[in-house]
PDB file of C-alpha atoms in Angstrom:
ATOM      1  CA  ILE A   1      38.929  24.059 -62.945  1.00 67.00           C
ATOM      2  CA  TYR A   2      35.899  25.443 -61.075  1.00 74.00           C
ATOM      3  CA  ILE A   3      37.335  28.970 -60.915  1.00 82.00           C
ATOM      4  CA  MET A   4      38.488  28.837 -64.524  1.00 83.00           C
ATOM      5  CA  LYS A   5      35.027  27.732 -65.683  1.00 80.00           C
ATOM      6  CA  VAL A   6      33.390  30.610 -63.781  1.00 86.00           C
ATOM      7  CA  LEU A   7      35.939  33.115 -65.115  1.00 88.00           C
ATOM      8  CA  PHE A   8      35.720  31.779 -68.676  1.00 86.00           C
ATOM      9  CA  CYS A   9      31.913  31.728 -68.782  1.00 86.00           C
ATOM     10  CA  SER A  10      31.598  35.159 -67.169  1.00 91.00           C
ATOM     11  CA  LEU A  11      34.100  36.763 -69.517  1.00 92.00           C
ATOM     12  CA  ILE A  12      32.589  35.132 -72.613  1.00 90.00           C
ATOM     13  CA  LEU A  13      29.120  36.351 -71.594  1.00 93.00           C
ATOM     14  CA  PHE A  14      30.479  39.827 -70.838  1.00 95.00           C
ATOM     15  CA  CYS A  15      32.265  40.000 -74.200  1.00 94.00           C
ATOM     16  CA  LEU A  16      29.081  38.898 -75.983  1.00 95.00           C
ATOM     17  CA  ALA A  17      27.059  41.565 -74.165  1.00 96.00           C
ATOM     18  CA  PHE A  18      29.730  44.149 -74.991  1.00 94.00           C
ATOM     19  CA  LEU A  19      29.594  43.118 -78.650  1.00 95.00           C
ATOM     20  CA  VAL A  20      25.790  43.473 -78.677  1.00 95.00           C
ATOM     21  CA  HIS A  21      26.253  46.898 -77.052  1.00 93.00           C
ATOM     22  CA  LEU A  22      28.719  48.008 -79.755  1.00 92.00           C
ATOM     23  CA  ILE A  23      26.516  46.737 -82.578  1.00 94.00           C
ATOM     24  CA  THR A  24      23.444  48.416 -81.095  1.00 92.00           C
ATOM     25  CA  TRP A  25      25.290  51.736 -80.719  1.00 89.00           C
ATOM     26  CA  LYS A  26      26.543  51.486 -84.338  1.00 92.00           C
ATOM     27  CA  ILE A  27      22.951  51.104 -85.545  1.00 93.00           C
ATOM     28  CA  TYR A  28      21.519  53.786 -83.252  1.00 90.00           C
ATOM     29  CA  VAL A  29      22.341  55.370 -79.915  1.00 86.00           C
ATOM     30  CA  PRO A  30      19.355  54.941 -77.591  1.00 87.00           C
ATOM     31  CA  GLU A  31      17.936  57.884 -75.686  1.00 83.00           C
ATOM     32  CA  LYS A  32      18.172  56.119 -72.307  1.00 82.00           C
ATOM     33  CA  GLN A  33      21.619  54.641 -72.697  1.00 84.00           C
ATOM     34  CA  LYS A  34      22.210  53.267 -69.188  1.00 85.00           C
ATOM     35  CA  LYS A  35      18.817  51.561 -69.124  1.00 88.00           C
ATOM     36  CA  THR A  36      19.503  50.012 -72.525  1.00 92.00           C
ATOM     37  CA  LEU A  37      22.952  48.888 -71.371  1.00 92.00           C
ATOM     38  CA  LEU A  38      21.407  47.175 -68.366  1.00 93.00           C
ATOM     39  CA  GLN A  39      18.820  45.486 -70.586  1.00 95.00           C
ATOM     40  CA  ILE A  40      21.497  44.244 -72.997  1.00 96.00           C
ATOM     41  CA  PHE A  41      23.806  42.952 -70.286  1.00 96.00           C
ATOM     42  CA  ILE A  42      21.136  41.357 -68.083  1.00 95.00           C
ATOM     43  CA  GLY A  43      19.447  39.846 -71.164  1.00 96.00           C
ATOM     44  CA  THR A  44      22.766  38.347 -72.249  1.00 95.00           C
ATOM     45  CA  LEU A  45      23.296  36.955 -68.752  1.00 94.00           C
ATOM     46  CA  VAL A  46      19.848  35.328 -68.650  1.00 93.00           C
ATOM     47  CA  ILE A  47      20.261  33.753 -72.101  1.00 91.00           C
ATOM     48  CA  GLY A  48      23.792  32.623 -71.253  1.00 89.00           C
ATOM     49  CA  VAL A  49      22.765  31.085 -67.927  1.00 88.00           C
ATOM     50  CA  LEU A  50      19.920  29.219 -69.605  1.00 85.00           C
ATOM     51  CA  ALA A  51      22.350  27.948 -72.218  1.00 82.00           C
ATOM     52  CA  ILE A  52      24.878  26.536 -69.726  1.00 81.00           C
ATOM     53  CA  TRP A  53      22.491  25.254 -67.050  1.00 76.00           C
ATOM     54  CA  ASP A  54      23.041  21.565 -66.286  1.00 62.00           C
ATOM     55  CA  GLY A  55      19.544  20.525 -67.294  1.00 53.00           C
ATOM     56  CA  LEU A  56      19.737  21.971 -70.803  1.00 54.00           C
ATOM     57  CA  PRO A  57      21.506  20.507 -73.829  1.00 53.00           C
ATOM     58  CA  PHE A  58      25.261  20.942 -73.706  1.00 53.00           C
ATOM     59  CA  ILE A  59      26.996  23.722 -75.544  1.00 56.00           C
ATOM     60  CA  ASN A  60      30.236  23.058 -77.324  1.00 56.00           C
ATOM     61  CA  VAL A  61      32.591  26.063 -77.233  1.00 54.00           C
ATOM     62  CA  PHE A  62      36.009  25.684 -78.889  1.00 55.00           C
ATOM     63  CA  GLY A  63      35.712  21.928 -78.492  1.00 53.00           C
ATOM     64  CA  LEU A  64      34.921  22.244 -74.767  1.00 56.00           C
ATOM     65  CA  THR A  65      31.614  21.114 -73.380  1.00 57.00           C
ATOM     66  CA  VAL A  66      30.293  23.839 -71.101  1.00 63.00           C
ATOM     67  CA  SER A  67      27.659  23.191 -68.487  1.00 69.00           C
ATOM     68  CA  ALA A  68      27.379  24.449 -64.931  1.00 73.00           C
ATOM     69  CA  ASN A  69      25.659  23.534 -61.692  1.00 79.00           C
ATOM     70  CA  PHE A  70      23.766  25.914 -59.397  1.00 83.00           C
ATOM     71  CA  HIS A  71      26.841  27.109 -57.447  1.00 86.00           C
ATOM     72  CA  GLU A  72      28.811  27.766 -60.613  1.00 86.00           C
ATOM     73  CA  ILE A  73      25.858  29.644 -62.121  1.00 87.00           C
ATOM     74  CA  LEU A  74      25.599  31.735 -58.951  1.00 91.00           C
ATOM     75  CA  HIS A  75      29.290  32.660 -59.127  1.00 91.00           C
ATOM     76  CA  ILE A  76      29.062  33.376 -62.848  1.00 90.00           C
ATOM     77  CA  CYS A  77      26.102  35.703 -62.190  1.00 93.00           C
ATOM     78  CA  LEU A  78      27.857  37.511 -59.337  1.00 94.00           C
ATOM     79  CA  PHE A  79      31.040  38.042 -61.333  1.00 94.00           C
ATOM     80  CA  PHE A  80      29.148  39.059 -64.477  1.00 95.00           C
ATOM     81  CA  ILE A  81      26.961  41.539 -62.570  1.00 94.00           C
ATOM     82  CA  SER A  82      30.060  43.033 -60.914  1.00 93.00           C
ATOM     83  CA  LEU A  83      31.671  43.476 -64.331  1.00 94.00           C
ATOM     84  CA  THR A  84      28.458  44.959 -65.716  1.00 94.00           C
ATOM     85  CA  PHE A  85      28.056  47.573 -62.983  1.00 91.00           C
ATOM     86  CA  SER A  86      31.747  48.472 -63.208  1.00 90.00           C
ATOM     87  CA  TYR A  87      31.386  48.931 -66.960  1.00 89.00           C
ATOM     88  CA  ILE A  88      28.280  51.093 -66.573  1.00 87.00           C
ATOM     89  CA  VAL A  89      30.137  53.369 -64.143  1.00 81.00           C
ATOM     90  CA  ILE A  90      33.049  53.659 -66.574  1.00 81.00           C
ATOM     91  CA  TYR A  91      30.634  54.186 -69.472  1.00 81.00           C
ATOM     92  CA  SER A  92      29.008  57.071 -67.580  1.00 75.00           C
ATOM     93  CA  VAL A  93      32.366  58.824 -67.341  1.00 66.00           C
ATOM     94  CA  LEU A  94      33.142  58.141 -71.002  1.00 69.00           C
ATOM     95  CA  ASP A  95      29.672  59.227 -72.104  1.00 66.00           C
ATOM     96  CA  THR A  96      29.267  62.489 -70.222  1.00 62.00           C
ATOM     97  CA  GLY A  97      32.827  63.067 -69.111  1.00 61.00           C
ATOM     98  CA  SER A  98      33.840  64.317 -65.734  1.00 67.00           C
ATOM     99  CA  PRO A  99      34.386  67.985 -64.880  1.00 71.00           C
ATOM    100  CA  SER A 100      38.108  67.307 -64.538  1.00 70.00           C
ATOM    101  CA  LEU A 101      38.164  65.633 -67.952  1.00 71.00           C
ATOM    102  CA  VAL A 102      36.380  68.615 -69.537  1.00 74.00           C
ATOM    103  CA  ILE A 103      38.883  71.018 -67.971  1.00 76.00           C
ATOM    104  CA  ILE A 104      41.938  68.989 -69.013  1.00 78.00           C
ATOM    105  CA  ASP A 105      40.583  68.454 -72.530  1.00 78.00           C
ATOM    106  CA  SER A 106      39.845  72.187 -72.937  1.00 80.00           C
ATOM    107  CA  ILE A 107      43.334  73.152 -71.783  1.00 81.00           C
ATOM    108  CA  GLU A 108      44.944  70.545 -74.040  1.00 84.00           C
ATOM    109  CA  ARG A 109      42.961  71.753 -77.072  1.00 83.00           C
ATOM    110  CA  ALA A 110      44.122  75.317 -76.416  1.00 83.00           C
ATOM    111  CA  GLY A 111      47.664  74.229 -77.197  1.00 84.00           C
ATOM    112  CA  PRO A 112      50.923  75.722 -75.952  1.00 85.00           C
ATOM    113  CA  ASP A 113      49.446  79.227 -75.537  1.00 84.00           C
ATOM    114  CA  GLY A 114      47.127  77.980 -72.792  1.00 85.00           C
ATOM    115  CA  LEU A 115      43.455  78.618 -72.183  1.00 83.00           C
ATOM    116  CA  ASP A 116      42.071  81.933 -71.019  1.00 85.00           C
ATOM    117  CA  LYS A 117      40.386  81.615 -67.613  1.00 86.00           C
ATOM    118  CA  SER A 118      37.206  83.369 -68.765  1.00 86.00           C
ATOM    119  CA  LEU A 119      36.872  80.991 -71.717  1.00 84.00           C
ATOM    120  CA  LEU A 120      37.279  78.014 -69.378  1.00 81.00           C
ATOM    121  CA  GLU A 121      34.616  79.413 -67.040  1.00 83.00           C
ATOM    122  CA  GLN A 122      32.277  79.878 -70.013  1.00 83.00           C
ATOM    123  CA  ARG A 123      32.834  76.265 -71.101  1.00 80.00           C
ATOM    124  CA  MET A 124      32.197  75.026 -67.570  1.00 81.00           C
ATOM    125  CA  LYS A 125      28.866  76.902 -67.490  1.00 82.00           C
ATOM    126  CA  LYS A 126      27.866  75.074 -70.695  1.00 80.00           C
ATOM    127  CA  GLU A 127      28.979  71.807 -69.102  1.00 78.00           C
ATOM    128  CA  LEU A 128      26.856  72.535 -66.028  1.00 79.00           C
ATOM    129  CA  LEU A 129      23.781  73.214 -68.184  1.00 80.00           C
ATOM    130  CA  LEU A 130      24.393  69.984 -70.101  1.00 79.00           C
ATOM    131  CA  ARG A 131      24.631  68.030 -66.821  1.00 79.00           C
ATOM    132  CA  ILE A 132      21.383  69.564 -65.558  1.00 82.00           C
ATOM    133  CA  LYS A 133      19.706  68.606 -68.839  1.00 82.00           C
ATOM    134  CA  CYS A 134      20.952  65.007 -68.417  1.00 78.00           C
ATOM    135  CA  LEU A 135      19.681  64.906 -64.819  1.00 81.00           C
ATOM    136  CA  ASP A 136      16.311  66.187 -66.027  1.00 84.00           C
ATOM    137  CA  SER A 137      16.079  63.582 -68.814  1.00 82.00           C
ATOM    138  CA  ASP A 138      17.048  60.845 -66.307  1.00 81.00           C
ATOM    139  CA  LYS A 139      14.218  62.089 -64.049  1.00 84.00           C
ATOM    140  CA  MET A 140      16.639  62.875 -61.194  1.00 83.00           C
ATOM    141  CA  VAL A 141      15.566  66.530 -61.041  1.00 87.00           C
ATOM    142  CA  SER A 142      12.552  68.459 -62.231  1.00 87.00           C
ATOM    143  CA  SER A 143      12.076  72.109 -63.054  1.00 84.00           C
ATOM    144  CA  ASN A 144       9.182  74.005 -61.522  1.00 82.00           C
ATOM    145  CA  ASP A 145       8.682  77.809 -61.596  1.00 84.00           C
ATOM    146  CA  GLY A 146      12.323  78.400 -62.513  1.00 81.00           C
ATOM    147  CA  LYS A 147      13.620  76.190 -59.692  1.00 85.00           C
ATOM    148  CA  TYR A 148      15.180  72.757 -59.783  1.00 84.00           C
ATOM    149  CA  LEU A 149      13.852  70.146 -57.385  1.00 85.00           C
ATOM    150  CA  LEU A 150      15.048  66.638 -56.604  1.00 85.00           C
ATOM    151  CA  THR A 151      12.655  63.927 -57.684  1.00 89.00           C
ATOM    152  CA  SER A 152      12.152  60.830 -55.562  1.00 90.00           C
ATOM    153  CA  LYS A 153      14.604  59.030 -57.883  1.00 87.00           C
ATOM    154  CA  GLY A 154      17.184  61.800 -57.418  1.00 84.00           C
ATOM    155  CA  ASN A 155      16.660  61.815 -53.670  1.00 85.00           C
ATOM    156  CA  LEU A 156      17.141  58.043 -53.503  1.00 86.00           C
ATOM    157  CA  PHE A 157      20.307  58.302 -55.593  1.00 81.00           C
ATOM    158  CA  LEU A 158      21.700  61.054 -53.357  1.00 79.00           C
ATOM    159  CA  SER A 159      20.825  59.083 -50.216  1.00 83.00           C
ATOM    160  CA  VAL A 160      22.678  56.008 -51.478  1.00 79.00           C
ATOM    161  CA  ILE A 161      25.732  58.064 -52.462  1.00 75.00           C
ATOM    162  CA  MET A 162      25.793  59.922 -49.145  1.00 77.00           C
ATOM    163  CA  PHE A 163      25.382  56.649 -47.221  1.00 79.00           C
ATOM    164  CA  CYS A 164      28.356  55.162 -49.095  1.00 70.00           C
ATOM    165  CA  ARG A 165      30.437  58.281 -48.469  1.00 71.00           C
ATOM    166  CA  ARG A 166      29.678  58.121 -44.727  1.00 76.00           C
ATOM    167  CA  LEU A 167      30.392  54.394 -44.721  1.00 74.00           C
ATOM    168  CA  MET A 168      33.810  55.072 -46.256  1.00 68.00           C
ATOM    169  CA  ASN A 169      34.358  58.015 -43.888  1.00 69.00           C
ATOM    170  CA  VAL A 170      34.443  60.552 -46.722  1.00 62.00           C
ATOM    171  CA  SER A 171      33.324  64.108 -46.053  1.00 61.00           C
ATOM    172  CA  ASP A 172      29.626  64.875 -46.685  1.00 55.00           C
ATOM    173  CA  LYS A 173      30.645  67.913 -48.721  1.00 57.00           C
ATOM    174  CA  ILE A 174      30.364  67.236 -52.436  1.00 52.00           C
ATOM    175  CA  GLY A 175      32.594  69.060 -54.874  1.00 49.00           C
TER     176      GLY A 175
END
């Protein structure tokens, strides 16, 4: 029952956060989407944890009384946060697309005649400029005298990624 309670509470909270996310995006799409996603999901977690904490009034969900002790809350938080970060990674791919996705989509849209290599290269240049613009708006890079420089945020991000790649014994070469 312990595991089922943790799974049930985590999934209900995640679905609620996802619903808030969908409603928010239907009303308006925020400029800093990942930050807003984190705020929505963490806010939902905090409210949900407060609602099911043992010391607070009981909540009745589908005829079931839901309350949790400290260890259950801890496991709910860990599972929920894992789901949240996984979703944000997937959302990033869905939002901006991956280079492979752009290539496959462009070739598919060209139909049975195929896609001319020069047209694909032109589209990939546009994709590269769009990615640089996103990195600039996320404050990962900055432009100075016609040159792009890593910001401290970008450098930290790269360091974490490179550390993980070395930890998993993946080549340091990106691309």
